[in-house]
Amino acid sequence: MNINIEIIGLIAAIFTTSSFFPQVVKIWKTKQTKDISTTMYIAMMIGTCFWLSYGILINSFSIIAANIVSSILILFVLFFKFLYKNSNN
Amino acid sequence: MNINIEIIGLIAAIFTTSSFFPQVVKIWKTKQTKDISTTMYIAMMIGTCFWLSYGILINSFSIIAANIVSSILILFVLFFKFLYKNSNN
């Protein structure tokens, strides 16, 4: 494991993982989820599980860390989407 | 490059990348982007560029392919968000 490369991976992980926070906060504040696609988040959840397996297999700390945190945040968005059921898909 | 591992990476890539399609289609149909967080997509765009660099450095075809396609779709969402400016963040 090259530390310099892993630092780039971790910066990537911080951005893509933290990118879910504003959406979670936005839903939390507005209680509105109408324009948010459930299909998107379900596909992303499945993909995240595969990325986690891939990260374990290639022994990439960045990929493992990113996908554990992302999957938790995606579950939050999906939870809110079902909680505030003012949606259309 | 282990082909079996790369297949898992490609399945992951297909899910996380295609997960953006429903959101693009949803915005395209409804012309509504109010509940979508711009901050989320900007952070994701930056993260995607770092993942692309990481993928090139560790020589992972799955990561490279996933992040090229994802960045194009993220740009679409951001383009629509600015086109239909009925937003609040």
mmCIF file with all atom_site columns, C-alpha atoms in Angstrom:
data_model
loop_
_atom_site.group_PDB
_atom_site.id
_atom_site.type_symbol
_atom_site.label_atom_id
_atom_site.label_alt_id
_atom_site.label_comp_id
_atom_site.label_asym_id
_atom_site.label_entity_id
_atom_site.label_seq_id
_atom_site.pdbx_PDB_ins_code
_atom_site.Cartn_x
_atom_site.Cartn_y
_atom_site.Cartn_z
_atom_site.occupancy
_atom_site.B_iso_or_equiv
_atom_site.pdbx_formal_charge
_atom_site.auth_seq_id
_atom_site.auth_comp_id
_atom_site.auth_asym_id
_atom_site.auth_atom_id
_atom_site.pdbx_PDB_model_num
ATOM 1   C CA . MET A 1 1  ? 0.000   0.000   0.000   1.00 0.00 ? 1  MET A CA 1
ATOM 2   C CA . ASN A 1 2  ? 1.535   3.290   -1.206  1.00 0.00 ? 2  ASN A CA 1
ATOM 3   C CA . ILE A 1 3  ? 0.774   5.985   1.386   1.00 0.00 ? 3  ILE A CA 1
ATOM 4   C CA . ASN A 1 4  ? 0.810   8.883   -1.134  1.00 0.00 ? 4  ASN A CA 1
ATOM 5   C CA . ILE A 1 5  ? -1.678  7.133   -3.408  1.00 0.00 ? 5  ILE A CA 1
ATOM 6   C CA . GLU A 1 6  ? -3.813  6.200   -0.392  1.00 0.00 ? 6  GLU A CA 1
ATOM 7   C CA . ILE A 1 7  ? -3.925  9.889   0.620   1.00 0.00 ? 7  ILE A CA 1
ATOM 8   C CA . ILE A 1 8  ? -5.470  10.727  -2.779  1.00 0.00 ? 8  ILE A CA 1
ATOM 9   C CA . GLY A 1 9  ? -7.954  7.894   -2.242  1.00 0.00 ? 9  GLY A CA 1
ATOM 10  C CA . LEU A 1 10 ? -8.824  9.230   1.196   1.00 0.00 ? 10 LEU A CA 1
ATOM 11  C CA . ILE A 1 11 ? -9.371  12.784  -0.149  1.00 0.00 ? 11 ILE A CA 1
ATOM 12  C CA . ALA A 1 12 ? -11.669 11.245  -2.777  1.00 0.00 ? 12 ALA A CA 1
ATOM 13  C CA . ALA A 1 13 ? -13.425 9.267   -0.037  1.00 0.00 ? 13 ALA A CA 1
ATOM 14  C CA . ILE A 1 14 ? -13.936 12.369  2.115   1.00 0.00 ? 14 ILE A CA 1
ATOM 15  C CA . PHE A 1 15 ? -15.558 14.263  -0.795  1.00 0.00 ? 15 PHE A CA 1
ATOM 16  C CA . THR A 1 16 ? -17.830 11.532  -2.138  1.00 0.00 ? 16 THR A CA 1
ATOM 17  C CA . THR A 1 17 ? -18.826 10.388  1.347   1.00 0.00 ? 17 THR A CA 1
ATOM 18  C CA . SER A 1 18 ? -19.415 13.867  2.750   1.00 0.00 ? 18 SER A CA 1
ATOM 19  C CA . SER A 1 19 ? -21.391 14.710  -0.400  1.00 0.00 ? 19 SER A CA 1
ATOM 20  C CA . PHE A 1 20 ? -24.299 12.777  1.126   1.00 0.00 ? 20 PHE A CA 1
ATOM 21  C CA . PHE A 1 21 ? -24.383 14.970  4.249   1.00 0.00 ? 21 PHE A CA 1
ATOM 22  C CA . PRO A 1 22 ? -25.958 18.090  2.630   1.00 0.00 ? 22 PRO A CA 1
ATOM 23  C CA . GLN A 1 23 ? -28.757 15.914  1.238   1.00 0.00 ? 23 GLN A CA 1
ATOM 24  C CA . VAL A 1 24 ? -29.384 14.301  4.633   1.00 0.00 ? 24 VAL A CA 1
ATOM 25  C CA . VAL A 1 25 ? -29.376 17.754  6.311   1.00 0.00 ? 25 VAL A CA 1
ATOM 26  C CA . LYS A 1 26 ? -31.606 19.230  3.581   1.00 0.00 ? 26 LYS A CA 1
ATOM 27  C CA . ILE A 1 27 ? -34.200 16.469  4.008   1.00 0.00 ? 27 ILE A CA 1
ATOM 28  C CA . TRP A 1 28 ? -33.927 16.751  7.792   1.00 0.00 ? 28 TRP A CA 1
ATOM 29  C CA . LYS A 1 29 ? -34.649 20.506  7.625   1.00 0.00 ? 29 LYS A CA 1
ATOM 30  C CA . THR A 1 30 ? -37.292 20.621  4.862   1.00 0.00 ? 30 THR A CA 1
ATOM 31  C CA . LYS A 1 31 ? -38.949 17.234  5.540   1.00 0.00 ? 31 LYS A CA 1
ATOM 32  C CA . GLN A 1 32 ? -39.363 17.159  1.737   1.00 0.00 ? 32 GLN A CA 1
ATOM 33  C CA . THR A 1 33 ? -38.171 14.245  -0.398  1.00 0.00 ? 33 THR A CA 1
ATOM 34  C CA . LYS A 1 34 ? -40.503 14.549  -3.392  1.00 0.00 ? 34 LYS A CA 1
ATOM 35  C CA . ASP A 1 35 ? -37.776 15.379  -5.960  1.00 0.00 ? 35 ASP A CA 1
ATOM 36  C CA . ILE A 1 36 ? -35.394 12.699  -4.697  1.00 0.00 ? 36 ILE A CA 1
ATOM 37  C CA . SER A 1 37 ? -35.196 9.470   -6.661  1.00 0.00 ? 37 SER A CA 1
ATOM 38  C CA . THR A 1 38 ? -35.610 6.319   -4.537  1.00 0.00 ? 38 THR A CA 1
ATOM 39  C CA . THR A 1 39 ? -34.327 4.210   -7.444  1.00 0.00 ? 39 THR A CA 1
ATOM 40  C CA . MET A 1 40 ? -31.077 6.225   -7.403  1.00 0.00 ? 40 MET A CA 1
ATOM 41  C CA . TYR A 1 41 ? -30.439 5.548   -3.736  1.00 0.00 ? 41 TYR A CA 1
ATOM 42  C CA . ILE A 1 42 ? -31.346 1.850   -3.905  1.00 0.00 ? 42 ILE A CA 1
ATOM 43  C CA . ALA A 1 43 ? -28.993 1.333   -6.885  1.00 0.00 ? 43 ALA A CA 1
ATOM 44  C CA . MET A 1 44 ? -26.320 3.291   -5.028  1.00 0.00 ? 44 MET A CA 1
ATOM 45  C CA . MET A 1 45 ? -26.792 1.133   -1.920  1.00 0.00 ? 45 MET A CA 1
ATOM 46  C CA . ILE A 1 46 ? -26.310 -2.083  -3.949  1.00 0.00 ? 46 ILE A CA 1
ATOM 47  C CA . GLY A 1 47 ? -23.276 -0.575  -5.731  1.00 0.00 ? 47 GLY A CA 1
ATOM 48  C CA . THR A 1 48 ? -21.783 0.500   -2.413  1.00 0.00 ? 48 THR A CA 1
ATOM 49  C CA . CYS A 1 49 ? -21.968 -3.101  -1.128  1.00 0.00 ? 49 CYS A CA 1
ATOM 50  C CA . PHE A 1 50 ? -20.130 -4.315  -4.260  1.00 0.00 ? 50 PHE A CA 1
ATOM 51  C CA . TRP A 1 51 ? -17.488 -1.556  -3.924  1.00 0.00 ? 51 TRP A CA 1
ATOM 52  C CA . LEU A 1 52 ? -16.979 -2.632  -0.311  1.00 0.00 ? 52 LEU A CA 1
ATOM 53  C CA . SER A 1 53 ? -16.327 -6.228  -1.457  1.00 0.00 ? 53 SER A CA 1
ATOM 54  C CA . TYR A 1 54 ? -14.008 -4.924  -4.199  1.00 0.00 ? 54 TYR A CA 1
ATOM 55  C CA . GLY A 1 55 ? -12.126 -2.749  -1.679  1.00 0.00 ? 55 GLY A CA 1
ATOM 56  C CA . ILE A 1 56 ? -11.623 -5.739  0.629   1.00 0.00 ? 56 ILE A CA 1
ATOM 57  C CA . LEU A 1 57 ? -10.431 -7.924  -2.294  1.00 0.00 ? 57 LEU A CA 1
ATOM 58  C CA . ILE A 1 58 ? -7.886  -5.392  -3.608  1.00 0.00 ? 58 ILE A CA 1
ATOM 59  C CA . ASN A 1 59 ? -6.976  -4.391  -0.053  1.00 0.00 ? 59 ASN A CA 1
ATOM 60  C CA . SER A 1 60 ? -7.776  -0.688  -0.520  1.00 0.00 ? 60 SER A CA 1
ATOM 61  C CA . PHE A 1 61 ? -8.316  1.135   2.777   1.00 0.00 ? 61 PHE A CA 1
ATOM 62  C CA . SER A 1 62 ? -9.793  4.199   0.964   1.00 0.00 ? 62 SER A CA 1
ATOM 63  C CA . ILE A 1 63 ? -12.444 2.165   -0.838  1.00 0.00 ? 63 ILE A CA 1
ATOM 64  C CA . ILE A 1 64 ? -13.380 0.202   2.298   1.00 0.00 ? 64 ILE A CA 1
ATOM 65  C CA . ALA A 1 65 ? -13.671 3.324   4.498   1.00 0.00 ? 65 ALA A CA 1
ATOM 66  C CA . ALA A 1 66 ? -15.563 5.342   1.855   1.00 0.00 ? 66 ALA A CA 1
ATOM 67  C CA . ASN A 1 67 ? -18.147 2.657   1.253   1.00 0.00 ? 67 ASN A CA 1
ATOM 68  C CA . ILE A 1 68 ? -18.846 1.840   4.904   1.00 0.00 ? 68 ILE A CA 1
ATOM 69  C CA . VAL A 1 69 ? -19.609 5.514   5.652   1.00 0.00 ? 69 VAL A CA 1
ATOM 70  C CA . SER A 1 70 ? -21.491 6.074   2.366   1.00 0.00 ? 70 SER A CA 1
ATOM 71  C CA . SER A 1 71 ? -23.764 3.116   2.932   1.00 0.00 ? 71 SER A CA 1
ATOM 72  C CA . ILE A 1 72 ? -24.760 4.458   6.360   1.00 0.00 ? 72 ILE A CA 1
ATOM 73  C CA . LEU A 1 73 ? -25.631 7.876   4.850   1.00 0.00 ? 73 LEU A CA 1
ATOM 74  C CA . ILE A 1 74 ? -27.525 6.316   1.932   1.00 0.00 ? 74 ILE A CA 1
ATOM 75  C CA . LEU A 1 75 ? -29.571 4.328   4.445   1.00 0.00 ? 75 LEU A CA 1
ATOM 76  C CA . PHE A 1 76 ? -30.430 7.633   6.181   1.00 0.00 ? 76 PHE A CA 1
ATOM 77  C CA . VAL A 1 77 ? -31.699 9.163   2.906   1.00 0.00 ? 77 VAL A CA 1
ATOM 78  C CA . LEU A 1 78 ? -33.769 6.043   2.160   1.00 0.00 ? 78 LEU A CA 1
ATOM 79  C CA . PHE A 1 79 ? -35.127 6.028   5.723   1.00 0.00 ? 79 PHE A CA 1
ATOM 80  C CA . PHE A 1 80 ? -36.260 9.661   5.376   1.00 0.00 ? 80 PHE A CA 1
ATOM 81  C CA . LYS A 1 81 ? -37.694 9.011   1.910   1.00 0.00 ? 81 LYS A CA 1
ATOM 82  C CA . PHE A 1 82 ? -39.954 6.322   3.369   1.00 0.00 ? 82 PHE A CA 1
ATOM 83  C CA . LEU A 1 83 ? -40.662 8.362   6.515   1.00 0.00 ? 83 LEU A CA 1
ATOM 84  C CA . TYR A 1 84 ? -41.876 11.420  4.561   1.00 0.00 ? 84 TYR A CA 1
ATOM 85  C CA . LYS A 1 85 ? -43.843 9.577   1.933   1.00 0.00 ? 85 LYS A CA 1
ATOM 86  C CA . ASN A 1 86 ? -44.717 12.542  -0.305  1.00 0.00 ? 86 ASN A CA 1
ATOM 87  C CA . SER A 1 87 ? -42.949 11.011  -3.265  1.00 0.00 ? 87 SER A CA 1
ATOM 88  C CA . ASN A 1 88 ? -43.762 9.773   -6.761  1.00 0.00 ? 88 ASN A CA 1
ATOM 89  C CA . ASN A 1 89 ? -40.897 7.349   -7.492  1.00 0.00 ? 89 ASN A CA 1
ATOM 90  C CA . MET B 1 1  ? -5.203  -7.319  -12.605 1.00 0.00 ? 1  MET B CA 1
ATOM 91  C CA . ASN B 1 2  ? -7.355  -10.212 -11.363 1.00 0.00 ? 2  ASN B CA 1
ATOM 92  C CA . ILE B 1 3  ? -10.307 -10.632 -13.748 1.00 0.00 ? 3  ILE B CA 1
ATOM 93  C CA . ASN B 1 4  ? -12.683 -12.076 -11.100 1.00 0.00 ? 4  ASN B CA 1
ATOM 94  C CA . ILE B 1 5  ? -12.037 -9.178  -8.737  1.00 0.00 ? 5  ILE B CA 1
ATOM 95  C CA . GLU B 1 6  ? -12.391 -6.716  -11.615 1.00 0.00 ? 6  GLU B CA 1
ATOM 96  C CA . ILE B 1 7  ? -15.819 -8.215  -12.431 1.00 0.00 ? 7  ILE B CA 1
ATOM 97  C CA . ILE B 1 8  ? -16.976 -7.374  -8.882  1.00 0.00 ? 8  ILE B CA 1
ATOM 98  C CA . GLY B 1 9  ? -15.601 -3.858  -9.368  1.00 0.00 ? 9  GLY B CA 1
ATOM 99  C CA . LEU B 1 10 ? -17.445 -3.526  -12.662 1.00 0.00 ? 10 LEU B CA 1
ATOM 100 C CA . ILE B 1 11 ? -20.753 -4.685  -11.114 1.00 0.00 ? 11 ILE B CA 1
ATOM 101 C CA . ALA B 1 12 ? -20.199 -2.065  -8.398  1.00 0.00 ? 12 ALA B CA 1
ATOM 102 C CA . ALA B 1 13 ? -19.423 0.513   -11.095 1.00 0.00 ? 13 ALA B CA 1
ATOM 103 C CA . ILE B 1 14 ? -22.588 -0.318  -13.044 1.00 0.00 ? 14 ILE B CA 1
ATOM 104 C CA . PHE B 1 15 ? -24.772 0.149   -9.940  1.00 0.00 ? 15 PHE B CA 1
ATOM 105 C CA . THR B 1 16 ? -23.234 3.334   -8.550  1.00 0.00 ? 16 THR B CA 1
ATOM 106 C CA . THR B 1 17 ? -22.932 4.893   -12.001 1.00 0.00 ? 17 THR B CA 1
ATOM 107 C CA . SER B 1 18 ? -26.407 3.937   -13.192 1.00 0.00 ? 18 SER B CA 1
ATOM 108 C CA . SER B 1 19 ? -27.789 5.165   -9.862  1.00 0.00 ? 19 SER B CA 1
ATOM 109 C CA . PHE B 1 20 ? -27.469 8.706   -11.255 1.00 0.00 ? 20 PHE B CA 1
ATOM 110 C CA . PHE B 1 21 ? -29.706 7.955   -14.263 1.00 0.00 ? 21 PHE B CA 1
ATOM 111 C CA . PRO B 1 22 ? -33.069 7.892   -12.385 1.00 0.00 ? 22 PRO B CA 1
ATOM 112 C CA . GLN B 1 23 ? -32.253 11.296  -10.882 1.00 0.00 ? 23 GLN B CA 1
ATOM 113 C CA . VAL B 1 24 ? -31.367 12.736  -14.299 1.00 0.00 ? 24 VAL B CA 1
ATOM 114 C CA . VAL B 1 25 ? -34.569 11.266  -15.803 1.00 0.00 ? 25 VAL B CA 1
ATOM 115 C CA . LYS B 1 26 ? -36.666 12.464  -12.841 1.00 0.00 ? 26 LYS B CA 1
ATOM 116 C CA . ILE B 1 27 ? -35.386 16.039  -13.203 1.00 0.00 ? 27 ILE B CA 1
ATOM 117 C CA . TRP B 1 28 ? -35.799 15.853  -16.990 1.00 0.00 ? 28 TRP B CA 1
ATOM 118 C CA . LYS B 1 29 ? -39.472 14.821  -16.592 1.00 0.00 ? 29 LYS B CA 1
ATOM 119 C CA . THR B 1 30 ? -40.527 16.992  -13.624 1.00 0.00 ? 30 THR B CA 1
ATOM 120 C CA . LYS B 1 31 ? -38.279 20.025  -14.337 1.00 0.00 ? 31 LYS B CA 1
ATOM 121 C CA . GLN B 1 32 ? -38.099 20.241  -10.527 1.00 0.00 ? 32 GLN B CA 1
ATOM 122 C CA . THR B 1 33 ? -34.815 20.392  -8.616  1.00 0.00 ? 33 THR B CA 1
ATOM 123 C CA . LYS B 1 34 ? -35.889 22.198  -5.440  1.00 0.00 ? 34 LYS B CA 1
ATOM 124 C CA . ASP B 1 35 ? -35.215 19.272  -3.060  1.00 0.00 ? 35 ASP B CA 1
ATOM 125 C CA . ILE B 1 36 ? -31.854 18.403  -4.620  1.00 0.00 ? 36 ILE B CA 1
ATOM 126 C CA . SER B 1 37 ? -28.746 19.574  -2.829  1.00 0.00 ? 37 SER B CA 1
ATOM 127 C CA . THR B 1 38 ? -26.272 21.447  -5.068  1.00 0.00 ? 38 THR B CA 1
ATOM 128 C CA . THR B 1 39 ? -23.606 21.100  -2.355  1.00 0.00 ? 39 THR B CA 1
ATOM 129 C CA . MET B 1 40 ? -23.965 17.316  -2.553  1.00 0.00 ? 40 MET B CA 1
ATOM 130 C CA . TYR B 1 41 ? -23.363 17.203  -6.286  1.00 0.00 ? 41 TYR B CA 1
ATOM 131 C CA . ILE B 1 42 ? -20.446 19.664  -6.220  1.00 0.00 ? 42 ILE B CA 1
ATOM 132 C CA . ALA B 1 43 ? -18.718 17.660  -3.450  1.00 0.00 ? 43 ALA B CA 1
ATOM 133 C CA . MET B 1 44 ? -19.418 14.487  -5.427  1.00 0.00 ? 44 MET B CA 1
ATOM 134 C CA . MET B 1 45 ? -17.940 16.006  -8.578  1.00 0.00 ? 45 MET B CA 1
ATOM 135 C CA . ILE B 1 46 ? -14.703 16.931  -6.743  1.00 0.00 ? 46 ILE B CA 1
ATOM 136 C CA . GLY B 1 47 ? -14.571 13.468  -5.136  1.00 0.00 ? 47 GLY B CA 1
ATOM 137 C CA . THR B 1 48 ? -15.124 11.800  -8.492  1.00 0.00 ? 48 THR B CA 1
ATOM 138 C CA . CYS B 1 49 ? -12.085 13.634  -9.942  1.00 0.00 ? 49 CYS B CA 1
ATOM 139 C CA . PHE B 1 50 ? -9.949  12.400  -7.027  1.00 0.00 ? 50 PHE B CA 1
ATOM 140 C CA . TRP B 1 51 ? -11.264 8.819   -7.414  1.00 0.00 ? 51 TRP B CA 1
ATOM 141 C CA . LEU B 1 52 ? -10.366 9.004   -11.100 1.00 0.00 ? 52 LEU B CA 1
ATOM 142 C CA . SER B 1 53 ? -6.767  9.982   -10.194 1.00 0.00 ? 53 SER B CA 1
ATOM 143 C CA . TYR B 1 54 ? -6.701  7.198   -7.577  1.00 0.00 ? 54 TYR B CA 1
ATOM 144 C CA . GLY B 1 55 ? -7.983  4.658   -10.120 1.00 0.00 ? 55 GLY B CA 1
ATOM 145 C CA . ILE B 1 56 ? -5.277  5.661   -12.598 1.00 0.00 ? 56 ILE B CA 1
ATOM 146 C CA . LEU B 1 57 ? -2.573  5.435   -9.880  1.00 0.00 ? 57 LEU B CA 1
ATOM 147 C CA . ILE B 1 58 ? -3.604  1.978   -8.628  1.00 0.00 ? 58 ILE B CA 1
ATOM 148 C CA . ASN B 1 59 ? -4.366  0.878   -12.216 1.00 0.00 ? 59 ASN B CA 1
ATOM 149 C CA . SER B 1 60 ? -7.995  -0.088  -11.509 1.00 0.00 ? 60 SER B CA 1
ATOM 150 C CA . PHE B 1 61 ? -10.111 -0.262  -14.657 1.00 0.00 ? 61 PHE B CA 1
ATOM 151 C CA . SER B 1 62 ? -13.361 -0.415  -12.601 1.00 0.00 ? 62 SER B CA 1
ATOM 152 C CA . ILE B 1 63 ? -12.580 2.780   -10.693 1.00 0.00 ? 63 ILE B CA 1
ATOM 153 C CA . ILE B 1 64 ? -11.488 4.650   -13.837 1.00 0.00 ? 64 ILE B CA 1
ATOM 154 C CA . ALA B 1 65 ? -14.567 3.616   -15.868 1.00 0.00 ? 65 ALA B CA 1
ATOM 155 C CA . ALA B 1 66 ? -17.012 4.273   -12.996 1.00 0.00 ? 66 ALA B CA 1
ATOM 156 C CA . ASN B 1 67 ? -15.705 7.753   -12.329 1.00 0.00 ? 67 ASN B CA 1
ATOM 157 C CA . ILE B 1 68 ? -15.577 8.913   -15.939 1.00 0.00 ? 68 ILE B CA 1
ATOM 158 C CA . VAL B 1 69 ? -19.246 7.982   -16.460 1.00 0.00 ? 69 VAL B CA 1
ATOM 159 C CA . SER B 1 70 ? -20.335 9.251   -13.007 1.00 0.00 ? 70 SER B CA 1
ATOM 160 C CA . SER B 1 71 ? -18.742 12.649  -13.547 1.00 0.00 ? 71 SER B CA 1
ATOM 161 C CA . ILE B 1 72 ? -20.649 13.096  -16.819 1.00 0.00 ? 72 ILE B CA 1
ATOM 162 C CA . LEU B 1 73 ? -23.973 12.270  -15.094 1.00 0.00 ? 73 LEU B CA 1
ATOM 163 C CA . ILE B 1 74 ? -23.187 14.520  -12.110 1.00 0.00 ? 74 ILE B CA 1
ATOM 164 C CA . LEU B 1 75 ? -22.513 17.359  -14.564 1.00 0.00 ? 75 LEU B CA 1
ATOM 165 C CA . PHE B 1 76 ? -25.967 16.725  -16.065 1.00 0.00 ? 76 PHE B CA 1
ATOM 166 C CA . VAL B 1 77 ? -27.652 17.022  -12.635 1.00 0.00 ? 77 VAL B CA 1
ATOM 167 C CA . LEU B 1 78 ? -25.727 20.231  -11.881 1.00 0.00 ? 78 LEU B CA 1
ATOM 168 C CA . PHE B 1 79 ? -26.589 21.621  -15.332 1.00 0.00 ? 79 PHE B CA 1
ATOM 169 C CA . PHE B 1 80 ? -30.318 20.985  -14.726 1.00 0.00 ? 80 PHE B CA 1
ATOM 170 C CA . LYS B 1 81 ? -30.094 22.390  -11.211 1.00 0.00 ? 81 LYS B CA 1
ATOM 171 C CA . PHE B 1 82 ? -28.818 25.696  -12.603 1.00 0.00 ? 82 PHE B CA 1
ATOM 172 C CA . LEU B 1 83 ? -31.196 25.559  -15.583 1.00 0.00 ? 83 LEU B CA 1
ATOM 173 C CA . TYR B 1 84 ? -34.289 25.177  -13.384 1.00 0.00 ? 84 TYR B CA 1
ATOM 174 C CA . LYS B 1 85 ? -33.310 27.634  -10.715 1.00 0.00 ? 85 LYS B CA 1
ATOM 175 C CA . ASN B 1 86 ? -36.165 27.012  -8.264  1.00 0.00 ? 86 ASN B CA 1
ATOM 176 C CA . SER B 1 87 ? -33.795 25.974  -5.521  1.00 0.00 ? 87 SER B CA 1
ATOM 177 C CA . ASN B 1 88 ? -32.747 27.053  -2.047  1.00 0.00 ? 88 ASN B CA 1
ATOM 178 C CA . ASN B 1 89 ? -29.289 25.465  -1.651  1.00 0.00 ? 89 ASN B CA 1
#
